PDB file of C-alpha atoms in Angstrom:
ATOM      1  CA  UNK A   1      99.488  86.947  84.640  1.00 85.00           C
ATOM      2  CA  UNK A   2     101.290  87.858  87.923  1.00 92.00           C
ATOM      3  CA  UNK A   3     102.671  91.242  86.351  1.00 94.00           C
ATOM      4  CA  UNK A   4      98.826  92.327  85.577  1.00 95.00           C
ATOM      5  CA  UNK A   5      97.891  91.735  89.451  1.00 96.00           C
ATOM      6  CA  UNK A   6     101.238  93.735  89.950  1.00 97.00           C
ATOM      7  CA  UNK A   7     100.199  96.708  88.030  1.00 98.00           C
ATOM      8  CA  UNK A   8      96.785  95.907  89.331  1.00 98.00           C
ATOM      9  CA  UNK A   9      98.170  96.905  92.566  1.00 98.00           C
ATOM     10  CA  UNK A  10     100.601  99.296  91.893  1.00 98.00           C
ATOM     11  CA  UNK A  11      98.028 101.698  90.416  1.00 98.00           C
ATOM     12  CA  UNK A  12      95.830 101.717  93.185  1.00 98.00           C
ATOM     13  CA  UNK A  13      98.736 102.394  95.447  1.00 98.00           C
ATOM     14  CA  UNK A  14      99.560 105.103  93.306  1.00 98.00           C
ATOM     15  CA  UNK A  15      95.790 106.545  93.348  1.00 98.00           C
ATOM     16  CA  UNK A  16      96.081 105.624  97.499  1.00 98.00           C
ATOM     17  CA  UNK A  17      98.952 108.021  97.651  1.00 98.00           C
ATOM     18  CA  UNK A  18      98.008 110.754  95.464  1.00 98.00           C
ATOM     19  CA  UNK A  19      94.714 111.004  97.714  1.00 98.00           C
ATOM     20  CA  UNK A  20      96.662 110.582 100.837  1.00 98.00           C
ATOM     21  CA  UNK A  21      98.877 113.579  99.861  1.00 98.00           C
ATOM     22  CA  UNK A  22      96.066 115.657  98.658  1.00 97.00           C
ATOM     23  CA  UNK A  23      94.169 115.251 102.191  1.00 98.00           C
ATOM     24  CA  UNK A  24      97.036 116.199 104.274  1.00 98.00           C
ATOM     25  CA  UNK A  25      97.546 119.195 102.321  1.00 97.00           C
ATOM     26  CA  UNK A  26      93.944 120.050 103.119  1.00 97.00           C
ATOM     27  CA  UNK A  27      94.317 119.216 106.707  1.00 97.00           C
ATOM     28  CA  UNK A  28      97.454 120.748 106.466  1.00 97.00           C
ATOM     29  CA  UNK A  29      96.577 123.779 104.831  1.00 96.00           C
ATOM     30  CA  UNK A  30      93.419 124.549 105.321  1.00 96.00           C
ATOM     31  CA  UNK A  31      92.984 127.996 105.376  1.00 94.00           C
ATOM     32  CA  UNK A  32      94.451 128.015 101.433  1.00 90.00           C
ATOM     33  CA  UNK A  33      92.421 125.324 100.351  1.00 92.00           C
ATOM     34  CA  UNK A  34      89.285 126.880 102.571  1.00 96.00           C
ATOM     35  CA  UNK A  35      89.702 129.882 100.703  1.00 95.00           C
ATOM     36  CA  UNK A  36      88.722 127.924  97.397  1.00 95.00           C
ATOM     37  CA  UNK A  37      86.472 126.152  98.626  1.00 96.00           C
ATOM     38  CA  UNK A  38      84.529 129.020  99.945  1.00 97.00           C
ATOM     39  CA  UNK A  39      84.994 131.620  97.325  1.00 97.00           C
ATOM     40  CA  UNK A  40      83.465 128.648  95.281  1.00 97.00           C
ATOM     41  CA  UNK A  41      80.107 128.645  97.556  1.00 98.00           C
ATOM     42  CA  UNK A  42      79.926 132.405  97.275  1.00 97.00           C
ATOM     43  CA  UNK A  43      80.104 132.848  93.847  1.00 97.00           C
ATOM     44  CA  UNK A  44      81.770 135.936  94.233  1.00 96.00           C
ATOM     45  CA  UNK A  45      84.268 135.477  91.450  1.00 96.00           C
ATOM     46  CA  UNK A  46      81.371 134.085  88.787  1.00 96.00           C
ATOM     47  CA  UNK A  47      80.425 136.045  85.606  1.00 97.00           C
ATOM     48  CA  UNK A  48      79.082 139.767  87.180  1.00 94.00           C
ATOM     49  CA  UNK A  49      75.640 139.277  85.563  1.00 95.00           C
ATOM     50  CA  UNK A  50      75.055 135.475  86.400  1.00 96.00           C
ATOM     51  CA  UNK A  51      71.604 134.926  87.560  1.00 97.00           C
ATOM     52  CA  UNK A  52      73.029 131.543  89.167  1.00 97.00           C
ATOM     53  CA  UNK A  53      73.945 133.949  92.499  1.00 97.00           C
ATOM     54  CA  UNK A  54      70.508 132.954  94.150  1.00 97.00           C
ATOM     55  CA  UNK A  55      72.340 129.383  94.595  1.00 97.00           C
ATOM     56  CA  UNK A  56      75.448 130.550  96.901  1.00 98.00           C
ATOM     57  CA  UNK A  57      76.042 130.030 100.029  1.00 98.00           C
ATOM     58  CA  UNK A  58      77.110 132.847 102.519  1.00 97.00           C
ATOM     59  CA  UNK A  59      77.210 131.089 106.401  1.00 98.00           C
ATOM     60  CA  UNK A  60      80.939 130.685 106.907  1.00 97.00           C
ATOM     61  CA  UNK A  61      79.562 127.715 109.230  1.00 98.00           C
ATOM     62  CA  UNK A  62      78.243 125.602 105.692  1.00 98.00           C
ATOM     63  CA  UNK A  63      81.541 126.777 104.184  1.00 98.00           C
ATOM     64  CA  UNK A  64      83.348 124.779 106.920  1.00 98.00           C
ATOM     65  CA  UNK A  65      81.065 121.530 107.033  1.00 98.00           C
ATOM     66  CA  UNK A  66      81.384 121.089 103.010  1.00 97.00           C
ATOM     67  CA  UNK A  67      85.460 121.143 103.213  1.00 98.00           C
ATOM     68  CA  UNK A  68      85.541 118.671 106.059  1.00 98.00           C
ATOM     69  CA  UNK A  69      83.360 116.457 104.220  1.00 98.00           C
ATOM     70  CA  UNK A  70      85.130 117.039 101.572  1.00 97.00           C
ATOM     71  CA  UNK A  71      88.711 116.507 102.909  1.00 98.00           C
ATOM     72  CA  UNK A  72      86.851 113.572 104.941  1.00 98.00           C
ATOM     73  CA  UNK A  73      85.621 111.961 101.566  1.00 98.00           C
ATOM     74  CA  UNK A  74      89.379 112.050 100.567  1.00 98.00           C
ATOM     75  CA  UNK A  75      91.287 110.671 103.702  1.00 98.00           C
ATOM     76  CA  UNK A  76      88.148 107.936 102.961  1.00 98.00           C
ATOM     77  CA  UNK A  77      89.344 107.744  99.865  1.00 98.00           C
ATOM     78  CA  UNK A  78      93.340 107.394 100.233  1.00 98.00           C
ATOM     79  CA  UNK A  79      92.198 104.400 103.457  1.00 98.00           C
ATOM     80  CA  UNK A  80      90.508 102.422 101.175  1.00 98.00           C
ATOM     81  CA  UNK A  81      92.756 102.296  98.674  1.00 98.00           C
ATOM     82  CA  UNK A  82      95.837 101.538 101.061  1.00 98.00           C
ATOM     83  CA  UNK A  83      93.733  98.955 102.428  1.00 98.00           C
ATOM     84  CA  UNK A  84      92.636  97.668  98.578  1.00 98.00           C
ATOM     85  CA  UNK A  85      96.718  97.810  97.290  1.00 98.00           C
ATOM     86  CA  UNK A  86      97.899  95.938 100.513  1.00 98.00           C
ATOM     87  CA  UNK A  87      95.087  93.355  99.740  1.00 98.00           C
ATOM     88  CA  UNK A  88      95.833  92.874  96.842  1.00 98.00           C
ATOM     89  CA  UNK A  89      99.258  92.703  97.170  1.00 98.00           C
ATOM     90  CA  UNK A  90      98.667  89.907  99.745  1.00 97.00           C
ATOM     91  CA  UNK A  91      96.238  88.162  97.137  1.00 96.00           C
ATOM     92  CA  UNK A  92      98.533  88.460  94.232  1.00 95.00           C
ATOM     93  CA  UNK A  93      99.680  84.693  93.537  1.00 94.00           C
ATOM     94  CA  UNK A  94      96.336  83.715  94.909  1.00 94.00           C
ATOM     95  CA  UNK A  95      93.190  81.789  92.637  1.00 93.00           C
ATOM     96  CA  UNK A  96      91.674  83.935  90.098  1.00 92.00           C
ATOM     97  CA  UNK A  97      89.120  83.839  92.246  1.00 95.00           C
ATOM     98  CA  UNK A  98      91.047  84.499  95.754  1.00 94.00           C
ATOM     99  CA  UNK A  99      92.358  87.287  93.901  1.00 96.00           C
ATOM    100  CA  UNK A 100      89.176  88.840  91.943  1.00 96.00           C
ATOM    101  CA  UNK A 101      87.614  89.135  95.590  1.00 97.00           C
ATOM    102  CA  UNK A 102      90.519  91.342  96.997  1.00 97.00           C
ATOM    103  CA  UNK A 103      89.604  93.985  95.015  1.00 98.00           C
ATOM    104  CA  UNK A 104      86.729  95.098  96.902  1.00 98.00           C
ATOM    105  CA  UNK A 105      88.809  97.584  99.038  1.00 98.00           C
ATOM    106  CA  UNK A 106      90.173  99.118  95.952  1.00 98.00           C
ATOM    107  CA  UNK A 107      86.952  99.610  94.084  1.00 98.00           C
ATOM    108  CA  UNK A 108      85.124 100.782  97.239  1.00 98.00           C
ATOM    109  CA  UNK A 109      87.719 103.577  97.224  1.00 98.00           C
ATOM    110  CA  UNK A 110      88.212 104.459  93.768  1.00 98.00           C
ATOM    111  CA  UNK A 111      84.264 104.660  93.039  1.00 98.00           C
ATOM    112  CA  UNK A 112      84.500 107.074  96.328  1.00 98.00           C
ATOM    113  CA  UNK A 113      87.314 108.957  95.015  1.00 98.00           C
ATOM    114  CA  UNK A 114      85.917 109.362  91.421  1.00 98.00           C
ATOM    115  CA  UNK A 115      82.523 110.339  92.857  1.00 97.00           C
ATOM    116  CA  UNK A 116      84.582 113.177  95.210  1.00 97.00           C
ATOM    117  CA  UNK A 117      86.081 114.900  91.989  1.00 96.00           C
ATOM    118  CA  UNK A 118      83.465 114.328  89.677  1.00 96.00           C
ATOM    119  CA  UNK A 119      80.170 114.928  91.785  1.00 96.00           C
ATOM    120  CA  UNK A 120      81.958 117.357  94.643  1.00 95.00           C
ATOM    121  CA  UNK A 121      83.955 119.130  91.954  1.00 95.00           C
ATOM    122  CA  UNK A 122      82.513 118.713  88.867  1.00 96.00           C
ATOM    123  CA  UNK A 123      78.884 118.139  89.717  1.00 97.00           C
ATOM    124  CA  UNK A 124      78.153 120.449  92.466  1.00 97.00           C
ATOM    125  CA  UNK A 125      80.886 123.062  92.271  1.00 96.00           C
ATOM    126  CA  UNK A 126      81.462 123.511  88.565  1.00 96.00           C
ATOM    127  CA  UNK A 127      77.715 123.309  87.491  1.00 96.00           C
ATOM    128  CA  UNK A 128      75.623 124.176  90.570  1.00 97.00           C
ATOM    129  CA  UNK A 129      77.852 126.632  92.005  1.00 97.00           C
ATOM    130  CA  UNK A 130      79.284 128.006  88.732  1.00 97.00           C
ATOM    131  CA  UNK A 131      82.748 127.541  89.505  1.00 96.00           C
ATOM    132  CA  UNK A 132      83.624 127.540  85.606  1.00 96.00           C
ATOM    133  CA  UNK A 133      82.336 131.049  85.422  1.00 96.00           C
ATOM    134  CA  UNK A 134      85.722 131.957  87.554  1.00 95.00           C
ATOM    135  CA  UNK A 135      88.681 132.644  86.184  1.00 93.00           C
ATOM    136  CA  UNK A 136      90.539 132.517  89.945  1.00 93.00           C
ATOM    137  CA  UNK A 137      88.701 129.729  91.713  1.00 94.00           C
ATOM    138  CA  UNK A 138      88.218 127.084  88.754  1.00 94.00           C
ATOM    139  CA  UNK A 139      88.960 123.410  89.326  1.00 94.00           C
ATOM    140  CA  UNK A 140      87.643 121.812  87.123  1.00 94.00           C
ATOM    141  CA  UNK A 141      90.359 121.218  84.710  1.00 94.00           C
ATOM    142  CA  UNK A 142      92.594 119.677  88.110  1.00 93.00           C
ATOM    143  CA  UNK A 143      89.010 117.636  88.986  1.00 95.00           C
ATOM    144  CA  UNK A 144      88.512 116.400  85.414  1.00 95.00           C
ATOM    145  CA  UNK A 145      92.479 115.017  85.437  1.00 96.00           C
ATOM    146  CA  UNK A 146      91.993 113.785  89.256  1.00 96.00           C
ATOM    147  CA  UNK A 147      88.858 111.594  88.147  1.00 95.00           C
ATOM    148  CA  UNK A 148      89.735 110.522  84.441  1.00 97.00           C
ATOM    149  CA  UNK A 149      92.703 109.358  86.166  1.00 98.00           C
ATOM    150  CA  UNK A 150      91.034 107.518  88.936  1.00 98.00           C
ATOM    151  CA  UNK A 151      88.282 105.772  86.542  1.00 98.00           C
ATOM    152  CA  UNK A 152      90.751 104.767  84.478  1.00 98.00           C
ATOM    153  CA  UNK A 153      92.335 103.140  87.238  1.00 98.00           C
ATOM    154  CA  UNK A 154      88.829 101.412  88.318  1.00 98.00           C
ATOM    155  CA  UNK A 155      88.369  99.861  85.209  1.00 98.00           C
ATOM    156  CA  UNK A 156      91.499  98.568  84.630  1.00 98.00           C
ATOM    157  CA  UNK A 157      91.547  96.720  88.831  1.00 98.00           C
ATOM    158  CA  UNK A 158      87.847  95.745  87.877  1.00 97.00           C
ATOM    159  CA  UNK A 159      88.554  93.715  84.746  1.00 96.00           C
ATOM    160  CA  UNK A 160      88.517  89.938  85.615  1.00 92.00           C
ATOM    161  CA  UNK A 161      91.849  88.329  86.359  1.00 90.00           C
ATOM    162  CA  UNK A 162      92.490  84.763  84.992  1.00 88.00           C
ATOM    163  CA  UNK A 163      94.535  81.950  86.831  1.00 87.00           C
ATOM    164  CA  UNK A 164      98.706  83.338  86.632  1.00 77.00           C
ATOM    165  CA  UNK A 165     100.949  81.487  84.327  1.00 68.00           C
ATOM    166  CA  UNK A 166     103.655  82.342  86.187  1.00 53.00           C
TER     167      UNK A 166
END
């Protein structure tokens, strides 16, 4: 049905924008979001008698290099998806088959953007790095909503779309 490849759409233009908005508030406002990200890679604010701390990271150089890749993996992220929604949009009253290969844009940057939050976030800075240990710089209740969110979102655009009736 047309209003499937509609919603289709619509929710990766919605996951597009809510990555576009979160990179330009890191590129924005960096130093607030730099703050997090390298109180994070200190471990500085992780349970006192951890014996995780060997893991941290001190050079205020590394600290830099991970949020740009970081906010870089994002802006990746929100492209991608811009490019997938207006592609799809395009596609929409296309062959099942015209419009099942439009996707690719979309996927491409909602597998990015749920590897970002779960791997980046979750993976690396809530289990390596100990970020759940902190009770001032923990994101992994934001990261788990970002990347349910976005999943959710890449299964739905990945299911097979029939011929419209419309």
């Amino acid at each position: 049905m047309l209003i499937t490849r509609l919603s289709k759409t619509a929710f990766v233009a919605a996951i597009a924008f809510f990555a576009t908005l979160v990179a330009f508030g890191n590129i924005t406002d960096y130093g607030s979001n730099f703050a997090f990200v390298q109180h994070v890679l200190l471990m500085d604010t992780i349970f006192p008698d951890a014996t995780i701390k060997y893991r941290a990271i001190t050079s205020p150089g590394l600290h830099n290099a991970f949020y740009i890749l970081i906010i870089a993996a994002e802006t990746l992220t929100a492209v991608l998806c811009w490019i997938g929604a207006f592609t799809m949009l395009g596609h929409s009253g296309d062959s099942a088959r015209g419009f099942n290969r439009s996707k690719k844009w979309a996927i491409g940057g909602l597998a990015l953007g749920f590897l970002v939050w779960q791997v980046a976030f979750l993976s690396i800075g809530g289990e390596w790095f100990g970020m759940w240990m902190s009770s001032t710089w923990n994101g992994i209740e934001s990261a788990f909503r970002f990347f349910i969110t976005i999943i959710a979102v890449l299964i739905f655009v990945s299911m097979p779309d029939g011929e419209t009736t419309d």
